[in-house]
PDB file of C-alpha atoms in Angstrom:
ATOM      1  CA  UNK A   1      59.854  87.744 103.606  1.00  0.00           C
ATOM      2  CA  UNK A   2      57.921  84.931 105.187  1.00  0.00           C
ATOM      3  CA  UNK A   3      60.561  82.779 107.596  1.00  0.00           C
ATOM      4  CA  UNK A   4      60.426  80.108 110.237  1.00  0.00           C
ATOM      5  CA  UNK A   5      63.458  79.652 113.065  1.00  0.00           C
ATOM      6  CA  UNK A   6      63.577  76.932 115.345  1.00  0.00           C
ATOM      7  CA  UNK A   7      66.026  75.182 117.762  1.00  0.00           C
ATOM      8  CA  UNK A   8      68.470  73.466 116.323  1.00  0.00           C
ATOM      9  CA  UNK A   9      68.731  70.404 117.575  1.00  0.00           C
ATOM     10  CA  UNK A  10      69.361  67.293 118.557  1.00  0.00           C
ATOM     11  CA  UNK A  11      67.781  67.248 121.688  1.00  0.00           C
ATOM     12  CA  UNK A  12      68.565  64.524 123.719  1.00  0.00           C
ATOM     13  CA  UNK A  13      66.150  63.486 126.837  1.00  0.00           C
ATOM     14  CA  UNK A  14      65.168  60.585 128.764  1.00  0.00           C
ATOM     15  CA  UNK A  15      61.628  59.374 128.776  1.00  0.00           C
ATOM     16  CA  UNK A  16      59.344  61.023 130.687  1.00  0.00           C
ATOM     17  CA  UNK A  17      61.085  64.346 130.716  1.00  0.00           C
ATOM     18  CA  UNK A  18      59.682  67.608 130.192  1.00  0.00           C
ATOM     19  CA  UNK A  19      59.830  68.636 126.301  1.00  0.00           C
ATOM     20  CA  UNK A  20      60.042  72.000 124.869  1.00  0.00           C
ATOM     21  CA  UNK A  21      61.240  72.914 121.123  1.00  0.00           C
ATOM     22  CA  UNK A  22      61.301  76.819 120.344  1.00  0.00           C
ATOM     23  CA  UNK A  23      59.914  77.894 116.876  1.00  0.00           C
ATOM     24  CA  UNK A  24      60.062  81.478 116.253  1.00  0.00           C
ATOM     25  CA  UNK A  25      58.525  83.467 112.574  1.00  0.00           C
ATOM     26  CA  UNK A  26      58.347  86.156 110.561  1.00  0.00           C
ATOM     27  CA  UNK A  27      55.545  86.905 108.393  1.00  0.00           C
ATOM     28  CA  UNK A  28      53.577  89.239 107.000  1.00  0.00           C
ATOM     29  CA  UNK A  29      49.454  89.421 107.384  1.00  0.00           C
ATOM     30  CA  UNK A  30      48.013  86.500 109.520  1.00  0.00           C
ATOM     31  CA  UNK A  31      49.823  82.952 109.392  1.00  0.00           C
ATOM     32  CA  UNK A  32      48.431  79.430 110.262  1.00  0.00           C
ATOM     33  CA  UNK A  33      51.410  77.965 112.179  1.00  0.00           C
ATOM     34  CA  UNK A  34      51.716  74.205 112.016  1.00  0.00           C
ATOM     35  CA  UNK A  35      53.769  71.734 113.518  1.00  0.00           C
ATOM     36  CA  UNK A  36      54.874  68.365 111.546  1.00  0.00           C
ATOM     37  CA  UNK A  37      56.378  65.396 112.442  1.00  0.00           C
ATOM     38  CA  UNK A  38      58.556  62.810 110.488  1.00  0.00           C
ATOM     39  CA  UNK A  39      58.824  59.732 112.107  1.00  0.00           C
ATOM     40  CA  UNK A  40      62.226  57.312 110.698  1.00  0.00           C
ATOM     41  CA  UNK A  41      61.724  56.053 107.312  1.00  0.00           C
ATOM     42  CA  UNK A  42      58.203  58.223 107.116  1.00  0.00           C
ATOM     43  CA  UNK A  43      56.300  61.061 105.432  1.00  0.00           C
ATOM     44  CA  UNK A  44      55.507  63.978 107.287  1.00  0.00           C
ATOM     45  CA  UNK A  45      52.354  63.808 109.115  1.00  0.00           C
ATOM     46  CA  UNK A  46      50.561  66.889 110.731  1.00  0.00           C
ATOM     47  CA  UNK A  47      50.784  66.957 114.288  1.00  0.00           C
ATOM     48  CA  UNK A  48      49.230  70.151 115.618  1.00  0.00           C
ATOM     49  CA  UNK A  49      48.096  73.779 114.148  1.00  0.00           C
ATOM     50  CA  UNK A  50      46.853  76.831 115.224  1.00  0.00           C
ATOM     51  CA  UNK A  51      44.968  79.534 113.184  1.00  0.00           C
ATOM     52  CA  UNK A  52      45.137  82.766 114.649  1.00  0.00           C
ATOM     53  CA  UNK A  53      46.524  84.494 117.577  1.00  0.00           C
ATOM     54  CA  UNK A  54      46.261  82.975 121.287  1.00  0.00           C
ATOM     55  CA  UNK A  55      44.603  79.484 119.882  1.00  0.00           C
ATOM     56  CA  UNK A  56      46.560  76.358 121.365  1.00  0.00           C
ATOM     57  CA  UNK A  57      46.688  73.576 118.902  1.00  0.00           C
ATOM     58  CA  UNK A  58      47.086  69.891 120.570  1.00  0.00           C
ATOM     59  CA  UNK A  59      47.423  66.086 119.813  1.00  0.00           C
ATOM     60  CA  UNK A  60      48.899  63.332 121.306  1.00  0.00           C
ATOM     61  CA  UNK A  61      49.703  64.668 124.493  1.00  0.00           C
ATOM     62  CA  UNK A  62      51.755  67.691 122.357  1.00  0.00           C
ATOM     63  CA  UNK A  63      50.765  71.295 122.671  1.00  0.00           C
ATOM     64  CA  UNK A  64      51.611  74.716 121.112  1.00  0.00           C
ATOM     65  CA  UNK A  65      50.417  78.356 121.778  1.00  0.00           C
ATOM     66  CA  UNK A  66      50.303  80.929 118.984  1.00  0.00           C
ATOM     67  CA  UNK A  67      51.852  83.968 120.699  1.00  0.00           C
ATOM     68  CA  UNK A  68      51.592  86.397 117.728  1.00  0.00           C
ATOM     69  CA  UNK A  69      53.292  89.148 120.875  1.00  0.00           C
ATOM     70  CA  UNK A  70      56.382  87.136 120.783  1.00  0.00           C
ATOM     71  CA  UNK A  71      55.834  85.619 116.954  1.00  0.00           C
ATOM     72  CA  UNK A  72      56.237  82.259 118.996  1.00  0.00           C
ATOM     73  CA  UNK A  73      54.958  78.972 118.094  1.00  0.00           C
ATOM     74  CA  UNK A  74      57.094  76.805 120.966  1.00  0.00           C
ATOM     75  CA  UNK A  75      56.158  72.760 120.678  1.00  0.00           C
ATOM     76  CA  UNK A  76      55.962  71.243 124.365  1.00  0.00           C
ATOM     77  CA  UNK A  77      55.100  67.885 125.589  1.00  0.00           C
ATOM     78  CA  UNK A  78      54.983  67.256 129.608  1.00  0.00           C
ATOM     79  CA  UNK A  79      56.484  63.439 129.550  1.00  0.00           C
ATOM     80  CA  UNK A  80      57.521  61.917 126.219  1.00  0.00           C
ATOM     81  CA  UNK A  81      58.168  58.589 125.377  1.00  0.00           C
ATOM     82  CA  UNK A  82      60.765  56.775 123.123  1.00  0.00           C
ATOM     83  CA  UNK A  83      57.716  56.831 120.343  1.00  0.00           C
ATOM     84  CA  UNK A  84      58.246  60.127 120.639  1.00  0.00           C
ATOM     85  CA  UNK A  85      61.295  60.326 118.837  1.00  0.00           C
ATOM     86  CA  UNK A  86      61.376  61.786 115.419  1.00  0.00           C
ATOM     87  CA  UNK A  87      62.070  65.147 113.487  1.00  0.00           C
ATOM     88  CA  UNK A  88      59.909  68.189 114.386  1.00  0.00           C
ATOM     89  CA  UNK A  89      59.158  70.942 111.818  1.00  0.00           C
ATOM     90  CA  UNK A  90      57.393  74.333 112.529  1.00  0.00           C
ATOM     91  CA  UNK A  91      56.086  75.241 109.634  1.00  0.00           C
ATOM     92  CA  UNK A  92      53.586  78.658 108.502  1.00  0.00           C
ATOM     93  CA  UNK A  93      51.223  79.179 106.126  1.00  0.00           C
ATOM     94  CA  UNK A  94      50.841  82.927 104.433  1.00  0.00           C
ATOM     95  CA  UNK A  95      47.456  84.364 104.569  1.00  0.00           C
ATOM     96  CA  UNK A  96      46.045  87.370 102.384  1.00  0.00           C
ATOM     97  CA  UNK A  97      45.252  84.985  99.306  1.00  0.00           C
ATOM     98  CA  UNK A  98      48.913  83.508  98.815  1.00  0.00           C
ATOM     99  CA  UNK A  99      48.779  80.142  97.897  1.00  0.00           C
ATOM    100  CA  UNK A 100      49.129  78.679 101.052  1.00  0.00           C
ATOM    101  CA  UNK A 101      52.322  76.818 100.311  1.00  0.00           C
ATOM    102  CA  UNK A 102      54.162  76.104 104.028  1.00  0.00           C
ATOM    103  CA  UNK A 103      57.125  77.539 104.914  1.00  0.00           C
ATOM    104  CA  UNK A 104      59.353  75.164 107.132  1.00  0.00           C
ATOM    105  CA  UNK A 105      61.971  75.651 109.396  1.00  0.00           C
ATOM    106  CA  UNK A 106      64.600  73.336 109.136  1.00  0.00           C
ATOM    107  CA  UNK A 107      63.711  70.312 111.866  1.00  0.00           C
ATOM    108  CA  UNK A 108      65.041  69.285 115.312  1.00  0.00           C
ATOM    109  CA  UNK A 109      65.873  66.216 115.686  1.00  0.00           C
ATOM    110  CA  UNK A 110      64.024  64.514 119.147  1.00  0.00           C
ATOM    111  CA  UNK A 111      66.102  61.404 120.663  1.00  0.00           C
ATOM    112  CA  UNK A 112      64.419  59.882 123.724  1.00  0.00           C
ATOM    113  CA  UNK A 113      66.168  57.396 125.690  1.00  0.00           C
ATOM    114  CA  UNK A 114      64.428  54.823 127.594  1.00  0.00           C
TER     115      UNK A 114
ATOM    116  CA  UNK B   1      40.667  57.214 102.020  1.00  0.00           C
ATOM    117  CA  UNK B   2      43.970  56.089 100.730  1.00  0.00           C
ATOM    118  CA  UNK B   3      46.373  59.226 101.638  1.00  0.00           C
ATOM    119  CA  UNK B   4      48.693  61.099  99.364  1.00  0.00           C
ATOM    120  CA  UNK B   5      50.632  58.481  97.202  1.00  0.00           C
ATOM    121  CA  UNK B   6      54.273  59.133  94.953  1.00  0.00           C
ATOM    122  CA  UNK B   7      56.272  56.762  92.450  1.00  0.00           C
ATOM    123  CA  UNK B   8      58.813  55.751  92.873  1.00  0.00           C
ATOM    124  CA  UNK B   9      59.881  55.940  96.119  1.00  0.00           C
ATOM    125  CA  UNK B  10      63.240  55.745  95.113  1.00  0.00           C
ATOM    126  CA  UNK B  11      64.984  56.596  92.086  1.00  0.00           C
ATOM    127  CA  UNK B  12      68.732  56.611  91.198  1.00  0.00           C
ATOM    128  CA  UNK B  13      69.864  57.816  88.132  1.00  0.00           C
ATOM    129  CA  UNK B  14      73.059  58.837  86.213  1.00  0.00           C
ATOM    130  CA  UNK B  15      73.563  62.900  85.792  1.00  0.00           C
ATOM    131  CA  UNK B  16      72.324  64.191  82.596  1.00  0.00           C
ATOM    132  CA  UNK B  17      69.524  61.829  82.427  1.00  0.00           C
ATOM    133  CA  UNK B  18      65.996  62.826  82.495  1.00  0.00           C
ATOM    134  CA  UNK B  19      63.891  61.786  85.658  1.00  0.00           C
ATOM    135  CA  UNK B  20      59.944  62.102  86.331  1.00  0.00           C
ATOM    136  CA  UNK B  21      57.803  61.286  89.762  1.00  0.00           C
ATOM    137  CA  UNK B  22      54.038  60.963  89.465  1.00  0.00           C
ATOM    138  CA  UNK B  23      52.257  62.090  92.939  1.00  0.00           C
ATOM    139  CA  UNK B  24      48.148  60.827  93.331  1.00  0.00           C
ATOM    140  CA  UNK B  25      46.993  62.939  95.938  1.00  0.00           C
ATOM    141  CA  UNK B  26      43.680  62.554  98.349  1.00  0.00           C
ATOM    142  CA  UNK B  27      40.571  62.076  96.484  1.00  0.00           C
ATOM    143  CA  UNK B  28      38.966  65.307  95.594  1.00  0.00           C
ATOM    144  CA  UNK B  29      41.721  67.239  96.565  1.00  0.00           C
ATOM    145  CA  UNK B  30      41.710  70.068  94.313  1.00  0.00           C
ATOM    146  CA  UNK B  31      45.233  71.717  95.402  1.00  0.00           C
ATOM    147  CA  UNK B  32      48.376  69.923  95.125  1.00  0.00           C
ATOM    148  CA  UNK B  33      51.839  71.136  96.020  1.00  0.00           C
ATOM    149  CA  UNK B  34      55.320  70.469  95.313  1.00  0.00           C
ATOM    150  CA  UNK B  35      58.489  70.008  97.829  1.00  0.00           C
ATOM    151  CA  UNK B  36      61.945  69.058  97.937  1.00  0.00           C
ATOM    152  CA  UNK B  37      64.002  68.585 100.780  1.00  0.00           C
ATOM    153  CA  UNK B  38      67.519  68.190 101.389  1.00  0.00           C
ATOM    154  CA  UNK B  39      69.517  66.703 104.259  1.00  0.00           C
ATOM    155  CA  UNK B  40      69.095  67.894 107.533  1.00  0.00           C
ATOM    156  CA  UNK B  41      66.423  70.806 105.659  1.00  0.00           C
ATOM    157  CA  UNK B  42      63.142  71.389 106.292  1.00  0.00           C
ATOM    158  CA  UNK B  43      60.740  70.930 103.015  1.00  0.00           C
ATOM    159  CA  UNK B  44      61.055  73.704 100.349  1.00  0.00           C
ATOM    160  CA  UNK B  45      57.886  74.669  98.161  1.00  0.00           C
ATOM    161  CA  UNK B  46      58.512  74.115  94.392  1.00  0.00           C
ATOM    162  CA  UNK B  47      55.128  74.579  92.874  1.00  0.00           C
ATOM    163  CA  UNK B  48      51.584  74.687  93.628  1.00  0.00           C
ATOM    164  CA  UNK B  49      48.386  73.754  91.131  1.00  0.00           C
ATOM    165  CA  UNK B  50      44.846  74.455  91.815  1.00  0.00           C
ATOM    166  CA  UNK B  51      42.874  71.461  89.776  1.00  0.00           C
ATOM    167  CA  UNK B  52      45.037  72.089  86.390  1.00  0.00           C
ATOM    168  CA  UNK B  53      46.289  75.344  86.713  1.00  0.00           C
ATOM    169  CA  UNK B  54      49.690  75.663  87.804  1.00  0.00           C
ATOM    170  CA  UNK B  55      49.518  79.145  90.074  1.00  0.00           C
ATOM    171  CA  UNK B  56      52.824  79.604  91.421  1.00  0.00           C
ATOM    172  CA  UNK B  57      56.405  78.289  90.992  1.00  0.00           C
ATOM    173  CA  UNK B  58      59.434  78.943  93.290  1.00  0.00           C
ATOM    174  CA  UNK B  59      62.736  80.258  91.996  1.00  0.00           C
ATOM    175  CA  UNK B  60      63.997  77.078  93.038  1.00  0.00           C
ATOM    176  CA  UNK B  61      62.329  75.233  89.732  1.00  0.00           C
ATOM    177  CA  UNK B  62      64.845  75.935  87.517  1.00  0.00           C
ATOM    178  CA  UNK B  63      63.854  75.587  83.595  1.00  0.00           C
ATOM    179  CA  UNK B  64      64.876  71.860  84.051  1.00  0.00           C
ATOM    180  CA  UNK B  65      62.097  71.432  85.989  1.00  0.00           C
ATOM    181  CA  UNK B  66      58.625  71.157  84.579  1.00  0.00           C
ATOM    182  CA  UNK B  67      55.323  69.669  86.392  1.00  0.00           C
ATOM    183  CA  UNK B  68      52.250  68.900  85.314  1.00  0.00           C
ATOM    184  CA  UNK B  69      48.499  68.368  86.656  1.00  0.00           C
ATOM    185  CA  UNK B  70      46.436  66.970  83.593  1.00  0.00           C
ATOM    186  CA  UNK B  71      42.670  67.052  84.114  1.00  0.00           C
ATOM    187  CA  UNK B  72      43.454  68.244  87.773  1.00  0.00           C
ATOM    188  CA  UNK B  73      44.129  64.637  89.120  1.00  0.00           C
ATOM    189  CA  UNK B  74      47.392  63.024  89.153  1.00  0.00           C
ATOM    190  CA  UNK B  75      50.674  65.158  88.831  1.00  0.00           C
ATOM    191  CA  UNK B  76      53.961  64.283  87.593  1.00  0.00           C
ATOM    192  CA  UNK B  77      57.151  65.902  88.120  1.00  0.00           C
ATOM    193  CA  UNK B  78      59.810  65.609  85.711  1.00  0.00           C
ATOM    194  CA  UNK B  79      63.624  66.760  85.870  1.00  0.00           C
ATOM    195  CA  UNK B  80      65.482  67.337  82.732  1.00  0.00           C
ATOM    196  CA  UNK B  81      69.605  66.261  82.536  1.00  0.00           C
ATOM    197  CA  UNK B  82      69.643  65.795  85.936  1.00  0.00           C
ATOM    198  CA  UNK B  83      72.690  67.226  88.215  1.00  0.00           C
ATOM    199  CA  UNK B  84      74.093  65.702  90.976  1.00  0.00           C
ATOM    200  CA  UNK B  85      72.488  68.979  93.312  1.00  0.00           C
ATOM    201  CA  UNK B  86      68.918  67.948  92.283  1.00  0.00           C
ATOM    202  CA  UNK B  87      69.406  65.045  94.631  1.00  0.00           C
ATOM    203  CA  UNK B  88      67.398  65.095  97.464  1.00  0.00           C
ATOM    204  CA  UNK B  89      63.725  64.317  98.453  1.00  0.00           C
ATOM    205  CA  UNK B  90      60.934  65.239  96.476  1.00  0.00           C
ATOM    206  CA  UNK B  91      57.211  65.752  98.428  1.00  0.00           C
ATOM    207  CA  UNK B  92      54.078  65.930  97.163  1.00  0.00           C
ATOM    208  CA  UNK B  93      51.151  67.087  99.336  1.00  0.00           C
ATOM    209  CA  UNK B  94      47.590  68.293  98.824  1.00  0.00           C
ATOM    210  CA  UNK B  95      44.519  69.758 100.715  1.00  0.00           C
ATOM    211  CA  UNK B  96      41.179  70.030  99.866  1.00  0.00           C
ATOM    212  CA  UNK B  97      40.648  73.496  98.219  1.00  0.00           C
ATOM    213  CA  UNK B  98      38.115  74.785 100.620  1.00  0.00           C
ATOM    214  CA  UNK B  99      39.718  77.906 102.011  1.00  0.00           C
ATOM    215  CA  UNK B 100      43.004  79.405 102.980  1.00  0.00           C
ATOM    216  CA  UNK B 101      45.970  78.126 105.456  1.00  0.00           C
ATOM    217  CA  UNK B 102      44.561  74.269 104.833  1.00  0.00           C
ATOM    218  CA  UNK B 103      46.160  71.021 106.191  1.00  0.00           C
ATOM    219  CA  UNK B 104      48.525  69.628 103.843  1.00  0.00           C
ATOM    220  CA  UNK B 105      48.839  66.066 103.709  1.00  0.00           C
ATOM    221  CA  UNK B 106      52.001  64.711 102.283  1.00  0.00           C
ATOM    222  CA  UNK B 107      52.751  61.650 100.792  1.00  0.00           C
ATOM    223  CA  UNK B 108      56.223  59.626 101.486  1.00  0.00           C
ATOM    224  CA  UNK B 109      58.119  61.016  99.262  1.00  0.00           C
ATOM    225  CA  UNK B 110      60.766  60.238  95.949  1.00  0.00           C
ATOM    226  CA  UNK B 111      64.568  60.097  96.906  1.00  0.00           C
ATOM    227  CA  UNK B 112      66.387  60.544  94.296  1.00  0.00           C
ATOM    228  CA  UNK B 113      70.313  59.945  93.897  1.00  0.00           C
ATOM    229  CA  UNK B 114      72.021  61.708  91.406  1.00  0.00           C
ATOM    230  CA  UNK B 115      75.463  60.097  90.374  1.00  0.00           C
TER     231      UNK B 115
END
């Protein structure tokens, strides 16, 4: 079936430091692959997405390359702030007429020290 | 635009009691969805309606669980003699109904605290 892996976290970094998160899937057909964010005390808000294979999805400074080759999705961000800090889900979205309901892998925590 | 809203945002209830959330989703969204997530989980998909019509439920909605979509608007989610494993965070979210692999947009979410 349709799954989503990615780091486990926390990561821990101090600002301005290089980000990377690893999201890895498994699905069948062609997926959407989305990132989300949940900020403390929030509801998840989109952050990125890609559609198909080789599109880079980006916002906020945060980017993500759909490597269907490597069924990779990996969430980078070259200098992130304390704002920053929040839990990351990769998520995918089944094509082929499903009804689109995400699959989520199960967050990494970001921490960003000042 | 007002964004996906749920009530209540938090409920706490005694087990065996009967619970229900109501989500209001964007305006003219015709496709609202279903989540619950646990602790340190990522959002699981309970059930999905298109306008009224309720197309797909996960094995996770047990017969406790029944939700509802009347005139393809508002939903409501209700639990039936509620267990202590049923808390956790419900999440509604919905998308326009335009094609496939659509932005979600979720709303903040019911906790709910079965003792």
């Amino acid at each position: 079936g349709n799954s989503v892996t990615q780091m486990e976290g926390p990561v821990t970094l101090s600002e301005e430091a290089f980000l990377t998160i690893n999201c890895t899937y498994t699905a069948t057909g062609y997926p959407s692959l989305f990132w989300y964010v949940q900020y403390p005390g929030e509801g998840l808000q989109l952050l990125l997405k890609a559609t198909k294979a080789d599109d880079k999805g980006s916002n906020k400074g945060f980017e993500a390359t759909y490597r269907k080759e490597t069924t990779s999705f990996h969430l980078e961000k070259g200098s992130v702030q304390v704002s920053d800090s929040a839990v990351y889900f990769c998520a995918l979205s089944a094509g082929g007429g499903a009804t689109n309901k995400l699959i989520f892998g199960t967050g990494t925590l970001l921490a960003v020290q000042p | 635009d007002t964004g996906v809203s749920q009530d209540p945002r938090h409920k706490i209830t005694k087990r065996g009691q009967n619970v229900t959330f109501r989500c209001d989703p964007i305006s003219e969204h015709n496709r609202l969805y279903w989540y619950r997530q646990t602790l340190g989980q990522g959002p699981e998909f309970l059930t999905y309606f298109q306008n009224e019509a309720q197309l797909e439920k996960s094995r996770l909605l047990s017969d406790r669980f029944s939700a509802e979509r009347p005139k393809g608007s508002f939903s409501t989610l209700e639990i039936q003699r509620t267990e202590q494993g049923d808390s956790a965070m419900y999440l509604c979210a919905s998308s326009p109904g335009r094609g496939f692999q659509e932005t979600q947009y979720f709303g903040p979410g019911t906790r709910l605290l079965v003792l």
